[in-house]
Amino acid sequence: MDLNEIKNSLNSNPNLTEDIKECLMELIYLFNSKFPNIKLENLNERLKTLNIIKGSKFLIKKSSYYNPVTNELLVNMVKIETNDCKHILMRELLNIITAKDNYTGFNKDNAYEALNIGYTERLTNFLVGNDTESEYEDEIVASNLLEKIIGEDKMFNAYFTNDASLIFGN
């Protein structure tokens, strides 16, 4: 998919400010440069209607949460102040890229939520780093250990094809 198509889709979204659109596009270019073989058709469609909702710590426990069903990115305005915004946005961009039905990555039916979070966080760290302490240290360790057992390629393919059976064979 042509990145200009993605830019056009993003620009057509009336829900996002120009600043957010620019930040997202910068991260999309970065992602595409590191992982040029990952298909971005799903991202392209979701960017047309993505909505970012600001909330309190009572609504959103962590710094952010992407809901693939409603295509909404919820942001905890208190926690965003003490976290690396670029890191958070890239993490949620990965969730948007891998969104399918009501889950992201290989977390179908929430069966592998911690593993999916840890792997997403590791990819985010690879892409943009993190200027603050991660909210998901335990999840990162668990995904790292499993990847050492099953192999990088299997984990990567399972994540970007939404197929946990590549990891667990079920």
Short mmCIF file of C-alpha atoms in Angstrom, two decimals:
data_model
loop_
_atom_site.label_atom_id
_atom_site.label_comp_id
_atom_site.label_asym_id
_atom_site.label_seq_id
_atom_site.Cartn_x
_atom_site.Cartn_y
_atom_site.Cartn_z
CA MET A 1 0.00 0.00 0.00
CA ASP A 2 1.22 3.45 -0.92
CA LEU A 3 1.94 5.68 2.07
CA ASN A 4 0.31 8.58 0.22
CA GLU A 5 -2.98 6.67 0.36
CA ILE A 6 -2.57 6.36 4.11
CA LYS A 7 -1.78 10.04 4.40
CA ASN A 8 -4.91 10.89 2.41
CA SER A 9 -7.02 8.65 4.63
CA LEU A 10 -5.58 10.23 7.73
CA ASN A 11 -6.13 13.73 6.35
CA SER A 12 -9.75 12.90 5.57
CA ASN A 13 -10.44 12.18 9.25
CA PRO A 14 -12.28 15.17 10.79
CA ASN A 15 -11.87 13.77 14.33
CA LEU A 16 -8.12 14.38 14.58
CA THR A 17 -6.14 17.61 14.90
CA GLU A 18 -3.40 18.48 12.43
CA ASP A 19 -0.76 17.92 15.14
CA ILE A 20 -1.99 14.39 15.82
CA LYS A 21 -2.15 13.63 12.09
CA GLU A 22 1.45 14.78 11.65
CA CYS A 23 2.65 12.72 14.63
CA LEU A 24 0.83 9.64 13.39
CA MET A 25 2.20 10.02 9.88
CA GLU A 26 5.74 10.38 11.22
CA LEU A 27 5.31 7.15 13.18
CA ILE A 28 3.74 5.38 10.20
CA TYR A 29 6.74 6.32 8.03
CA LEU A 30 9.06 5.00 10.75
CA PHE A 31 7.10 1.77 11.10
CA ASN A 32 7.04 1.25 7.33
CA SER A 33 10.79 1.85 7.06
CA LYS A 34 11.48 -0.85 9.67
CA PHE A 35 8.78 -3.30 8.55
CA PRO A 36 8.13 -2.63 4.86
CA ASN A 37 6.52 -6.04 4.29
CA ILE A 38 3.69 -5.52 6.77
CA LYS A 39 0.41 -4.78 5.02
CA LEU A 40 -1.20 -1.51 6.05
CA GLU A 41 -4.66 -1.80 4.46
CA ASN A 42 -6.32 -2.27 7.86
CA LEU A 43 -4.52 0.78 9.23
CA ASN A 44 -5.56 2.78 6.18
CA GLU A 45 -9.25 2.00 6.73
CA ARG A 46 -9.17 2.59 10.47
CA LEU A 47 -7.40 5.95 10.18
CA LYS A 48 -10.37 7.34 8.27
CA THR A 49 -12.59 7.18 11.35
CA LEU A 50 -10.20 6.91 14.31
CA ASN A 51 -11.33 8.97 17.27
CA ILE A 52 -9.15 9.94 20.24
CA ILE A 53 -10.99 10.37 23.51
CA LYS A 54 -9.41 12.04 26.51
CA GLY A 55 -10.39 10.64 29.88
CA SER A 56 -9.54 10.47 33.54
CA LYS A 57 -7.81 7.78 35.55
CA PHE A 58 -11.25 6.47 36.51
CA LEU A 59 -12.16 5.76 32.89
CA ILE A 60 -8.73 4.60 31.71
CA LYS A 61 -6.50 2.76 34.19
CA LYS A 62 -3.30 2.75 32.10
CA SER A 63 -1.97 5.63 30.00
CA SER A 64 -3.97 4.59 26.92
CA TYR A 65 -6.18 1.92 25.45
CA TYR A 66 -7.23 1.22 21.86
CA ASN A 67 -10.70 -0.25 21.35
CA PRO A 68 -10.77 -2.07 17.99
CA VAL A 69 -14.57 -2.43 18.01
CA THR A 70 -15.31 1.31 18.26
CA ASN A 71 -12.01 2.40 16.67
CA GLU A 72 -11.38 4.73 19.58
CA LEU A 73 -8.11 5.52 21.30
CA LEU A 74 -8.71 6.37 24.95
CA VAL A 75 -6.02 8.49 26.60
CA ASN A 76 -5.59 8.98 30.35
CA MET A 77 -4.80 12.70 30.60
CA VAL A 78 -3.18 12.37 34.04
CA LYS A 79 -0.81 9.57 33.06
CA ILE A 80 0.03 11.09 29.69
CA GLU A 81 1.77 13.91 31.56
CA THR A 82 4.32 11.51 33.09
CA ASN A 83 4.83 9.17 30.12
CA ASP A 84 6.58 9.35 26.76
CA CYS A 85 3.82 10.49 24.36
CA LYS A 86 5.63 9.27 21.25
CA HIS A 87 5.99 5.85 22.84
CA ILE A 88 2.30 5.72 23.76
CA LEU A 89 1.20 6.79 20.30
CA MET A 90 3.43 4.19 18.61
CA ARG A 91 2.16 1.46 20.93
CA GLU A 92 -1.41 2.32 20.04
CA LEU A 93 -0.52 2.61 16.36
CA LEU A 94 0.72 -0.99 16.53
CA ASN A 95 -2.62 -1.93 18.08
CA ILE A 96 -4.44 -0.21 15.22
CA ILE A 97 -2.25 -1.91 12.61
CA THR A 98 -2.97 -5.33 14.12
CA ALA A 99 -6.63 -4.73 15.00
CA LYS A 100 -9.02 -7.44 13.89
CA ASP A 101 -12.63 -7.83 15.00
CA ASN A 102 -12.51 -7.20 18.77
CA TYR A 103 -8.81 -7.78 19.43
CA THR A 104 -5.30 -6.76 18.44
CA GLY A 105 -2.21 -8.81 17.64
CA PHE A 106 -2.66 -12.44 18.68
CA ASN A 107 -4.94 -11.68 21.63
CA LYS A 108 -8.11 -13.34 20.28
CA ASP A 109 -10.73 -13.76 23.01
CA ASN A 110 -8.32 -12.06 25.45
CA ALA A 111 -6.59 -15.41 25.85
CA TYR A 112 -3.10 -13.93 25.52
CA GLU A 113 -3.59 -10.37 26.73
CA ALA A 114 -0.43 -10.08 28.84
CA LEU A 115 1.71 -11.67 26.14
CA ASN A 116 0.22 -9.41 23.47
CA ILE A 117 0.80 -6.32 25.62
CA GLY A 118 4.40 -7.34 26.30
CA TYR A 119 5.15 -8.00 22.65
CA THR A 120 3.52 -4.73 21.57
CA GLU A 121 5.58 -2.88 24.16
CA ARG A 122 8.80 -4.55 22.97
CA LEU A 123 8.09 -3.60 19.35
CA THR A 124 7.35 -0.07 20.47
CA ASN A 125 10.63 0.11 22.36
CA PHE A 126 12.45 -1.12 19.26
CA LEU A 127 10.77 1.51 17.06
CA VAL A 128 10.85 4.63 19.24
CA GLY A 129 12.35 3.73 22.61
CA ASN A 130 10.88 4.98 25.87
CA ASP A 131 11.95 7.99 27.88
CA THR A 132 10.08 6.77 30.97
CA GLU A 133 9.65 3.54 32.89
CA SER A 134 7.32 1.11 31.16
CA GLU A 135 3.91 0.32 32.60
CA TYR A 136 4.34 -3.26 31.42
CA GLU A 137 7.68 -4.59 32.70
CA ASP A 138 6.33 -8.03 33.66
CA GLU A 139 4.59 -8.46 30.32
CA ILE A 140 7.77 -7.50 28.46
CA VAL A 141 9.79 -10.12 30.35
CA ALA A 142 7.19 -12.84 29.68
CA SER A 143 7.00 -12.10 25.95
CA ASN A 144 10.78 -12.00 25.71
CA LEU A 145 11.10 -15.41 27.37
CA LEU A 146 8.48 -16.98 25.13
CA GLU A 147 10.09 -15.52 22.03
CA LYS A 148 13.41 -17.09 23.04
CA ILE A 149 11.65 -20.47 23.20
CA ILE A 150 9.60 -20.34 20.00
CA GLY A 151 11.69 -17.99 17.87
CA GLU A 152 11.46 -14.40 16.68
CA ASP A 153 9.87 -15.19 13.32
CA LYS A 154 6.99 -17.19 14.81
CA MET A 155 6.19 -14.49 17.33
CA PHE A 156 6.38 -11.72 14.73
CA ASN A 157 4.20 -13.61 12.23
CA ALA A 158 1.63 -14.54 14.88
CA TYR A 159 1.35 -10.92 15.93
CA PHE A 160 0.96 -9.38 12.49
CA THR A 161 -1.34 -12.13 11.15
CA ASN A 162 -3.55 -12.24 14.27
CA ASP A 163 -2.86 -15.96 14.63
CA ALA A 164 -1.99 -17.24 18.10
CA SER A 165 -2.00 -20.81 16.78
CA LEU A 166 1.42 -20.09 15.26
CA ILE A 167 2.69 -19.81 18.83
CA PHE A 168 0.57 -22.32 20.70
CA GLY A 169 -0.61 -24.65 17.94
CA ASN A 170 -4.27 -24.61 18.99
#
